[in-house]
Coordinates of C-alpha atoms and ligand atoms in Angstrom, one line a residue:
X47 CA 182.6 73.5 124.1
X48 CA 178.9 72.7 124.2
X49 CA 177.2 74.0 121.1
X50 CA 174.8 77.0 121.5
X51 CA 171.2 76.1 120.6
X52 CA 170.4 79.6 119.4
X53 CA 171.7 82.4 117.1
X54 CA 174.0 85.2 118.2
X55 CA 171.9 88.3 117.3
X56 CA 172.0 91.8 118.7
X57 CA 174.6 91.0 121.3
X58 CA 172.9 87.9 122.8
X59 CA 172.3 84.2 122.1
X60 CA 168.6 84.0 121.1
X61 CA 166.3 81.1 120.4
X62 CA 166.1 80.3 116.6
X63 CA 162.8 81.1 114.8
X64 CA 162.4 77.5 113.6
X65 CA 163.1 74.1 115.2
X66 CA 165.3 72.5 112.6
X67 CA 168.8 71.6 113.5
X68 CA 172.0 70.7 111.7
X69 CA 174.0 67.6 112.9
X70 CA 177.7 68.3 113.1
X71 CA 179.8 65.2 112.4
X72 CA 183.5 64.4 112.9
X73 CA 184.8 63.3 109.5
X74 CA 187.5 61.2 111.2
X75 CA 185.0 58.7 112.6
X76 CA 181.7 59.9 111.2
X77 CA 180.3 60.3 114.7
X78 CA 177.9 63.0 115.8
X79 CA 179.6 65.8 117.7
X80 CA 176.6 68.1 118.3
X81 CA 173.7 70.0 116.8
X82 CA 173.3 73.6 115.9
X83 CA 170.1 75.4 114.9
X84 CA 169.3 75.7 111.2
X85 CA 168.4 79.3 110.6
X86 CA 165.5 80.5 108.5
X87 CA 164.8 83.7 106.6
X88 CA 163.2 85.0 109.8
X89 CA 166.5 84.6 111.8
X90 CA 168.4 86.3 108.9
X91 CA 165.9 89.2 108.9
X92 CA 166.3 89.7 112.7
X93 CA 170.1 89.6 112.3
X94 CA 170.1 92.1 109.4
X95 CA 167.8 94.4 111.4
X96 CA 170.2 94.3 114.3
X97 CA 173.2 95.0 112.1
X98 CA 171.4 97.9 110.4
X99 CA 170.4 99.4 113.8
X100 CA 174.0 99.1 115.0
X101 CA 175.5 100.6 111.8
X102 CA 175.4 104.4 112.4
X103 CA 177.1 104.3 115.8
X104 CA 179.8 101.8 114.7
X105 CA 180.5 103.7 111.5
X106 CA 181.0 106.8 113.6
X107 CA 183.2 105.1 116.1
X108 CA 186.8 106.5 115.6
X109 CA 189.0 104.1 113.8
X110 CA 191.4 104.0 116.8
X111 CA 188.6 102.6 118.9
X112 CA 187.6 100.0 116.3
X113 CA 191.3 99.1 116.2
X114 CA 191.3 98.6 119.9
X115 CA 188.3 96.2 119.7
X116 CA 190.1 94.2 116.9
X117 CA 193.2 94.0 119.0
X118 CA 191.1 92.7 121.9
X119 CA 189.5 90.2 119.5
X120 CA 192.9 89.0 118.4
X121 CA 193.9 88.6 122.1
X122 CA 190.6 86.8 122.9
X123 CA 191.1 84.4 120.0
X124 CA 194.7 83.8 121.1
X125 CA 193.6 83.0 124.6
X126 CA 191.2 80.4 123.2
X127 CA 193.6 79.0 120.6
X128 CA 193.6 75.5 122.0
X129 CA 189.9 75.2 122.1
X130 CA 189.6 76.7 118.6
X131 CA 192.1 74.2 117.2
X132 CA 190.4 71.3 118.9
X133 CA 187.1 72.4 117.5
X134 CA 188.4 72.8 114.0
X135 CA 190.1 69.5 114.2
X136 CA 186.9 67.8 115.4
X137 CA 184.4 69.3 112.8
X138 CA 186.8 69.5 109.8
X139 CA 188.9 66.5 110.6
X140 CA 192.2 68.5 110.2
X141 CA 195.2 66.8 112.0
X142 CA 195.8 68.8 115.3
X143 CA 199.2 70.2 114.4
X144 CA 197.8 71.7 111.1
X145 CA 194.6 72.9 113.0
X146 CA 196.9 74.7 115.5
X147 CA 199.5 76.2 113.2
X148 CA 197.6 77.1 110.1
X149 CA 193.8 76.8 110.8
X150 CA 194.1 78.8 114.1
X151 CA 197.4 80.6 114.0
X152 CA 196.9 82.3 110.6
X153 CA 193.5 83.8 111.3
X154 CA 194.7 85.2 114.7
X155 CA 197.5 86.9 112.8
X156 CA 195.0 88.2 110.3
X157 CA 192.8 89.6 113.0
X158 CA 195.9 91.4 114.4
X159 CA 196.7 92.8 111.0
X160 CA 193.3 94.5 110.9
X161 CA 193.8 95.9 114.3
X162 CA 197.0 97.5 112.9
X163 CA 195.3 98.6 109.7
X164 CA 192.3 100.2 111.4
X165 CA 194.7 102.2 113.5
X166 CA 197.0 103.3 110.6
X167 CA 194.8 103.6 107.5
X168 CA 194.0 107.1 106.3
X169 CA 190.2 107.1 106.1
X170 CA 190.5 110.6 104.5
X171 CA 192.5 111.9 101.6
X172 CA 192.9 115.3 99.8
X173 CA 192.6 115.4 96.0
X174 CA 192.9 119.0 94.8
X175 CA 190.0 121.0 96.2
X176 CA 188.3 117.8 97.5
X177 CA 188.5 115.9 100.7
X178 CA 187.7 112.3 100.1
X179 CA 186.2 110.3 103.0
X180 CA 186.4 106.5 102.9
X181 CA 183.2 105.4 104.6
X182 CA 182.0 102.0 105.5
X183 CA 179.8 100.3 102.8
X184 CA 177.2 99.4 105.4
X185 CA 175.8 96.0 106.4
X186 CA 177.8 93.1 105.2
X187 CA 176.4 89.6 104.6
X188 CA 179.3 87.2 104.9
X189 CA 178.9 83.6 103.7
X190 CA 181.8 81.3 104.4
X191 CA 182.9 77.8 103.5
X192 CA 184.3 75.0 105.7
X193 CA 187.8 74.5 104.4
X194 CA 189.5 77.0 106.7
X195 CA 186.6 77.6 109.1
X196 CA 188.1 80.4 111.2
X197 CA 190.3 82.0 108.5
X198 CA 187.4 82.4 106.1
X199 CA 185.4 84.1 108.8
X200 CA 188.2 86.4 110.0
X201 CA 189.1 87.3 106.4
X202 CA 185.7 89.0 106.1
X203 CA 184.6 90.0 109.6
X204 CA 187.9 91.7 110.6
X205 CA 188.2 94.1 107.6
X206 CA 184.5 94.8 107.7
X207 CA 184.7 95.8 111.4
X208 CA 187.9 97.7 110.8
X209 CA 186.1 99.7 108.0
X210 CA 183.1 100.5 110.3
X211 CA 180.7 98.0 108.7
X212 CA 178.4 95.7 110.7
X213 CA 178.1 92.1 109.8
X214 CA 175.8 89.1 109.6
X215 CA 177.7 85.8 109.2
X216 CA 176.3 82.6 107.7
X217 CA 179.1 80.0 108.1
X218 CA 179.3 76.6 106.4
X219 CA 176.9 74.0 107.7
X220 CA 179.8 71.6 108.2
X221 CA 181.8 73.8 110.5
X222 CA 179.4 75.9 112.6
X223 CA 181.0 75.2 116.0
X224 CA 184.1 77.2 115.1
X225 CA 181.7 80.1 114.1
X226 CA 180.0 79.9 117.5
X227 CA 183.4 80.0 119.2
X228 CA 184.2 83.1 117.1
X229 CA 180.9 84.7 118.2
X230 CA 181.8 84.0 121.8
X231 CA 185.1 85.7 121.4
X232 CA 183.4 88.7 119.8
X233 CA 180.9 88.8 122.7
X234 CA 183.7 88.8 125.2
X235 CA 185.3 92.0 123.9
X236 CA 182.1 93.9 124.4
X237 CA 181.5 94.9 120.9
X238 CA 178.3 97.0 120.7
X239 CA 175.2 94.8 120.3
X240 CA 174.3 94.2 116.6
X241 CA 177.8 95.0 115.2
X242 CA 178.4 91.3 114.7
X243 CA 175.6 88.7 114.3
X244 CA 175.7 84.9 113.6
X245 CA 173.0 82.8 111.9
X246 CA 173.9 79.2 111.4
X247 CA 172.0 77.4 108.7
X248 CA 171.9 75.8 105.3
X249 CA 173.1 77.6 102.2
X250 CA 170.0 77.5 100.1
X251 CA 167.9 78.7 103.1
X252 CA 169.8 81.0 105.4
X253 CA 172.6 81.8 102.9
X254 CA 170.2 82.7 100.2
X255 CA 168.0 84.7 102.5
X256 CA 171.1 86.7 103.5
X257 CA 172.3 87.2 99.9
X258 CA 168.8 88.4 98.9
X259 CA 168.1 90.6 101.9
X260 CA 167.4 94.3 101.0
X261 CA 169.1 95.4 104.2
X262 CA 172.5 94.0 103.2
X263 CA 174.8 96.4 101.3
X264 CA 177.6 94.1 100.4
X265 CA 177.7 90.3 100.1
X266 CA 181.0 88.7 100.6
X267 CA 181.0 85.0 99.6
X268 CA 183.7 82.3 99.5
X269 CA 182.9 78.9 98.1
X270 CA 182.0 77.2 94.9
X271 CA 181.8 78.9 91.6
X272 CA 178.2 77.6 91.0
X273 CA 176.9 79.3 94.2
X274 CA 179.1 82.4 93.6
X275 CA 177.7 82.9 90.2
X276 CA 174.2 82.8 91.6
X277 CA 175.1 85.2 94.4
X278 CA 176.7 87.6 91.9
X279 CA 173.6 87.6 89.8
X280 CA 171.4 88.3 92.8
X281 CA 173.6 91.1 94.0
X282 CA 173.9 92.6 90.5
X283 CA 170.1 92.7 90.1
X284 CA 169.9 94.6 93.4
X285 CA 172.9 96.9 92.5
X286 CA 174.6 95.7 95.6
X287 CA 178.4 95.3 96.2
X288 CA 179.6 91.8 96.0
X289 CA 182.9 90.1 96.7
X290 CA 183.4 86.5 95.4
X291 CA 186.3 84.2 96.3
X292 CA 185.7 81.1 94.3
X293 CA 187.6 78.1 93.1
X294 CA 191.0 77.5 91.5
X295 CA 193.0 75.1 89.4
X296 CA 196.4 76.6 90.0
X297 CA 199.5 75.8 88.1
X298 CA 202.8 74.9 89.6
X299 CA 205.2 75.7 86.7
X300 CA 208.6 74.1 87.0
X301 CA 210.9 75.6 84.4
X302 CA 213.8 73.5 83.2
X303 CA 216.4 75.5 85.1
X304 CA 214.7 74.9 88.5
X305 CA 215.7 72.7 91.3
X306 CA 213.4 69.9 90.2
X307 CA 213.4 67.9 93.5
X308 CA 212.6 70.9 95.6
X309 CA 209.9 72.2 93.2
X310 CA 208.2 68.8 93.1
X311 CA 208.4 68.1 96.9
X312 CA 207.1 71.6 97.8
X313 CA 204.5 71.2 95.1
X314 CA 203.2 67.9 96.4
X315 CA 203.2 69.3 100.0
X316 CA 201.2 72.3 98.8
X317 CA 198.4 70.0 97.5
X318 CA 198.3 67.6 100.4
X319 CA 198.0 70.3 103.1
X320 CA 194.4 70.4 104.4
X321 CA 193.8 67.2 102.4
X322 CA 193.7 69.2 99.2
X323 CA 190.8 71.4 100.4
X324 CA 192.5 74.7 99.6
X325 CA 191.2 76.9 96.9
X326 CA 194.7 78.2 96.0
X327 CA 196.3 74.7 95.9
X328 CA 198.7 74.0 93.0
X329 CA 196.8 71.1 91.7
X330 CA 198.4 71.1 88.2
X331 CA 202.2 70.5 88.1
X332 CA 203.7 71.5 84.8
X333 CA 207.0 69.8 83.9
X334 CA 209.2 70.0 80.8
X335 CA 209.1 66.9 78.7
X336 CA 212.8 66.1 79.3
X337 CA 212.3 66.1 83.1
X338 CA 208.8 64.6 83.1
X339 CA 209.7 61.0 84.0
X340 CA 212.0 62.1 86.8
X341 CA 209.3 64.4 88.2
X342 CA 206.7 61.6 88.1
X343 CA 209.0 59.5 90.2
X344 CA 209.8 62.3 92.6
X345 CA 206.1 63.1 93.0
X346 CA 205.0 59.6 93.7
X347 CA 207.8 59.2 96.3
X348 CA 206.8 62.5 97.9
X349 CA 203.1 61.5 98.1
X350 CA 204.0 58.2 99.8
X351 CA 205.4 60.3 102.8
X352 CA 201.9 61.7 103.4
X353 CA 200.4 58.9 105.5
X354 CA 196.6 59.0 105.7
X355 CA 195.4 59.6 109.2
X356 CA 198.1 61.4 111.0
X357 CA 199.5 63.7 108.2
X358 CA 196.5 63.8 105.8
X359 CA 193.1 64.1 107.4
X360 CA 189.8 63.1 105.9
X361 CA 187.7 65.2 103.6
X362 CA 185.0 67.2 105.3
X363 CA 182.0 65.1 104.5
X364 CA 180.6 62.1 102.6
X365 CA 179.5 64.3 99.7
X366 CA 183.0 65.7 99.1
X367 CA 184.4 62.1 99.4
X368 CA 182.0 60.9 96.7
X369 CA 182.9 63.9 94.6
X370 CA 186.7 63.5 94.9
X371 CA 186.6 59.8 94.2
X372 CA 184.4 60.5 91.2
X373 CA 187.1 62.8 89.8
X374 CA 189.8 60.2 90.4
X375 CA 187.8 57.6 88.5
X376 CA 187.1 60.1 85.8
X377 CA 190.9 60.7 85.4
X378 CA 191.5 57.0 84.9
X379 CA 188.6 56.8 82.4
X380 CA 190.0 59.7 80.4
X381 CA 193.4 58.0 80.2
X382 CA 195.5 59.5 83.0
X383 CA 197.8 57.1 84.9
X384 CA 197.7 56.8 88.7
X385 CA 201.2 56.6 90.2
X386 CA 200.2 57.0 93.8
X387 CA 197.0 56.7 95.7
X388 CA 193.7 56.1 93.9
X389 CA 190.0 56.1 94.7
X390 CA 189.8 53.1 97.0
X391 CA 189.2 53.9 100.7
X392 CA 192.5 53.9 102.5
X393 CA 191.0 53.4 105.9
X394 CA 187.9 51.6 107.1
X395 CA 186.3 54.6 108.7
X396 CA 186.2 58.3 108.0
X397 CA 186.0 60.3 104.8
X398 CA 189.6 59.6 103.7
X399 CA 191.2 59.7 100.3
X400 CA 194.8 58.5 99.7
X401 CA 197.2 61.2 98.5
X402 CA 196.9 60.7 94.7
X403 CA 199.3 61.5 91.9
X404 CA 198.3 61.4 88.3
X405 CA 200.8 61.2 85.4
X406 CA 200.1 61.5 81.7
X407 CA 197.5 64.2 82.3
X408 CA 196.7 66.3 79.2
X409 CA 195.4 69.9 79.6
X410 CA 191.9 69.2 78.4
X411 CA 191.2 66.3 80.7
X412 CA 188.5 66.9 83.4
X413 CA 191.0 66.5 86.2
X414 CA 193.1 69.2 84.6
X415 CA 190.2 71.6 84.2
X416 CA 187.9 71.2 87.2
X417 CA 188.5 71.9 90.9
X418 CA 188.7 68.5 92.7
X419 CA 189.2 69.8 96.3
X420 CA 191.0 66.7 97.4
X421 CA 194.6 65.4 97.8
X422 CA 195.0 64.9 94.1
X423 CA 197.8 66.4 91.9
X424 CA 198.0 66.1 88.1
X425 CA 201.4 66.1 86.3
X426 CA 201.2 67.7 82.9
X427 CA 204.0 67.7 80.3
X428 CA 205.0 70.8 78.4
X429 CA 207.3 71.2 75.4
X430 CA 208.5 74.8 75.7
X431 CA 207.8 77.9 77.7
X432 CA 205.0 79.2 75.5
X433 CA 203.4 75.8 75.7
X434 CA 203.7 75.9 79.5
X435 CA 202.1 79.4 79.6
X436 CA 199.2 78.2 77.4
X437 CA 198.6 75.3 79.7
X438 CA 198.9 77.4 82.8
X439 CA 196.4 79.9 81.5
X440 CA 194.2 77.3 79.9
X441 CA 191.4 77.0 82.5
X442 CA 188.5 79.2 83.6
X443 CA 190.3 79.8 86.9
X444 CA 193.1 82.2 88.0
X445 CA 193.5 82.2 91.7
X446 CA 197.1 81.3 92.5
X447 CA 200.2 79.5 91.1
X448 CA 203.9 79.0 91.4
X449 CA 206.9 79.3 89.2
X450 CA 210.3 77.7 89.8
X451 CA 213.4 78.6 87.9
X452 CA 217.2 78.7 88.5
X453 CA 217.1 82.4 88.1
X454 CA 214.5 84.6 90.0
X455 CA 214.2 87.0 87.1
X456 CA 213.3 84.2 84.7
X457 CA 210.6 83.0 87.1
X458 CA 209.2 86.5 87.6
X459 CA 209.1 87.1 83.8
X460 CA 207.0 83.9 83.5
X461 CA 204.8 84.8 86.4
X462 CA 204.0 88.2 84.9
X463 CA 202.4 86.4 81.9
X464 CA 200.2 84.2 84.1
X465 CA 196.5 85.1 84.3
X466 CA 196.3 84.7 88.1
X467 CA 196.0 86.7 91.3
X468 CA 199.0 85.3 93.2
X469 CA 202.2 83.5 92.2
X470 CA 204.8 82.1 94.6
X471 CA 208.3 82.5 93.2
X472 CA 210.7 79.6 94.0
X473 CA 208.7 78.7 97.0
X474 CA 208.0 82.2 98.3
X475 CA 206.1 82.1 101.6
X476 CA 202.4 82.9 102.1
X477 CA 202.0 86.6 103.0
X478 CA 198.9 87.4 105.0
X479 CA 199.1 91.0 104.1
X480 CA 199.2 90.5 100.3
X481 CA 196.0 90.8 98.4
X482 CA 194.4 87.4 97.8
X483 CA 191.8 86.8 95.1
X484 CA 191.1 85.7 91.6
X485 CA 191.5 86.6 88.0
X486 CA 188.8 85.2 85.6
X487 CA 186.2 82.9 87.2
X488 CA 188.2 82.6 90.5
X489 CA 186.3 85.6 91.7
X490 CA 185.8 89.3 92.2
X491 CA 187.5 91.4 94.8
X492 CA 190.4 90.8 97.1
X493 CA 190.9 89.7 100.7
X494 CA 193.7 90.3 103.2
X495 CA 195.7 93.3 104.1
X496 CA 194.9 96.8 102.9
X497 CA 193.3 95.6 99.7
X498 CA 190.9 93.5 101.8
X499 CA 190.1 96.5 103.9
X500 CA 189.2 98.8 100.9
X501 CA 186.6 96.2 99.7
X502 CA 184.5 97.4 102.7
X503 CA 184.8 101.1 102.0
X504 CA 183.1 103.5 99.7
X505 CA 184.2 107.0 98.9
X506 CA 182.5 110.4 99.4
X507 CA 184.1 113.5 98.0
X508 CA 183.6 116.9 99.5
X509 CA 184.6 119.9 97.4
X510 CA 185.9 123.2 98.9
Ligands
LIG139 P1 179.3 76.0 98.6 O1 178.0 75.2 98.6 O2 179.5 77.0 97.6 O3 179.5 76.6 100.1 C1 180.0 77.8 100.5 C2 179.0 78.6 101.4 O4 177.9 79.0 100.7 C3 178.4 77.7 102.5 O5 178.2 78.5 103.7 C4 177.1 77.3 101.9 O6 176.2 76.8 102.9 C5 176.7 78.5 101.2 N1 175.7 78.3 100.2 C6 175.4 77.2 99.5 N2 174.4 77.4 98.7 C7 174.0 78.7 98.8 C8 173.0 79.5 98.2 N3 172.2 79.0 97.3 N4 172.9 80.8 98.6 C9 173.7 81.3 99.5 N5 174.7 80.6 100.1 C10 174.8 79.3 99.8 O7 180.5 74.9 98.6 P2 180.4 73.4 99.0 O8 179.2 72.7 98.5 O9 180.6 73.4 100.5 O10 181.7 72.8 98.3 C11 181.6 72.4 96.9 C12 182.8 72.8 96.1 O11 183.1 74.2 96.2 C13 184.1 72.2 96.6 O12 184.3 70.9 96.1 C14 185.1 73.2 96.1 O13 185.4 72.9 94.7 C15 184.4 74.5 96.2 N6 184.8 75.2 97.4 C16 185.7 76.3 97.2 C17 186.1 77.0 98.4 C18 187.0 78.1 98.3 O14 187.7 78.4 99.2 N7 187.1 78.8 97.2 C19 185.7 76.6 99.6 C20 184.8 75.5 99.7 C21 184.4 74.9 98.6 P3 176.3 75.2 103.2 O15 177.4 75.0 104.1 O16 175.0 74.9 103.9 O17 176.4 74.5 101.9
LIG140 MG1 177.1 73.2 100.0

């Protein structure tokens, strides 16, 4: 695909207000792929106006028709799946099989789930002498990160459209080509002009203008806690709805009765997928003191199977590379022991980090507290179950987690005590219909499935 040199606003590709552009690089070889326009507040304003103008008609469109459009969007994305996967692979650096199966396959399924939900959801309910209408919140400003470029977009745009909202999307500066492809797919289904709009640009310029715009009723943001905090404050001051999907430092708790080898292997795989650039990654592995040395050996052997290049792609950009290496060095400085990988560049070119396993990590270390967003897993020793729980709950985050035990009920009992939004029991599979979102500083609100849909609805009660 050749990049568009404009914004997608009011149903057409339009020249940007300014002349600045963003260079899109391939993190595998650091070569230029293309340029996209860097949007300004003026572009954002035009997009929000288009979304406002389109709102009344889209909100009044019967849910069955909105469902049909979402089904067409799912089909359109499916028809372009190879182009999408190749684009994500190029601008994110994800190995092609992962780009195909996860980065592309998952969001297509999510788009389909919202076609189904728009068709089946009861947008009206009776409570005593009241009829409660679930109405769209209005214009949505969606700000997305680069780690799962299409998934993060679909997670917001599909439920918003299903609810009857209109949308302005500001995607991550590192992965705008996927966003342009998504806009093409939206255009092809003949969605009414203005229902979906795309402004590419930089976070502090276009993103901030969108978050601050009076014409936006709900800001949905996924990304760093630092930016999320700022967006939450801005939205709060304007008494505007806000959804924040922020970072994580999820615990993989391996109880003594668990199948240790399986728990460690799946745990390492969970972190290495997408080169560790997953907000829900189980970056802390909690192991009982008696099994700790064996777990360290298993983990370093598991990490060795993730060869840099074909199985583990690069990080998205040079800034993330510096950041992740900095964390690895910090881990060593604070006394943790590297048993696999390290901060040295594993390849001559590209933003690669070797799959890294740390042993002798204590709960208060920086690498056990802060989100690294790279292929780095920290093994932490615990003495008993209460100690494990204290460690698991001992960060500001609470996005995901895992518990492994010989007995499912034992794992469930532990999971119920964890301060976190999702827990996988003995390797339970990702469910794209289950609510996804954080406890504590991992965020506000939920994405996916029916819980993701209701984020975009507000209630009106009529009394009879
Ligand atoms: P980020 O800056 O928070 O980026 C997320 C999105 O917000 C991007 O579209 C970004 O635009 C935009 N943005 C940045 N500053 C903004 C502002 N002042 N107002 C409005 N929007 C703004 O995250 P990052 O710098 O790419 O990554 C840094 C760290 O965030 C990572 O190391 C990781 O720990 C965390 N992170 C978490 C997730 C997650 O899924 N929870 C995803 C990505 C990153 P630009 O693209 O122009 O920056
Ligand atoms: Mg940024």
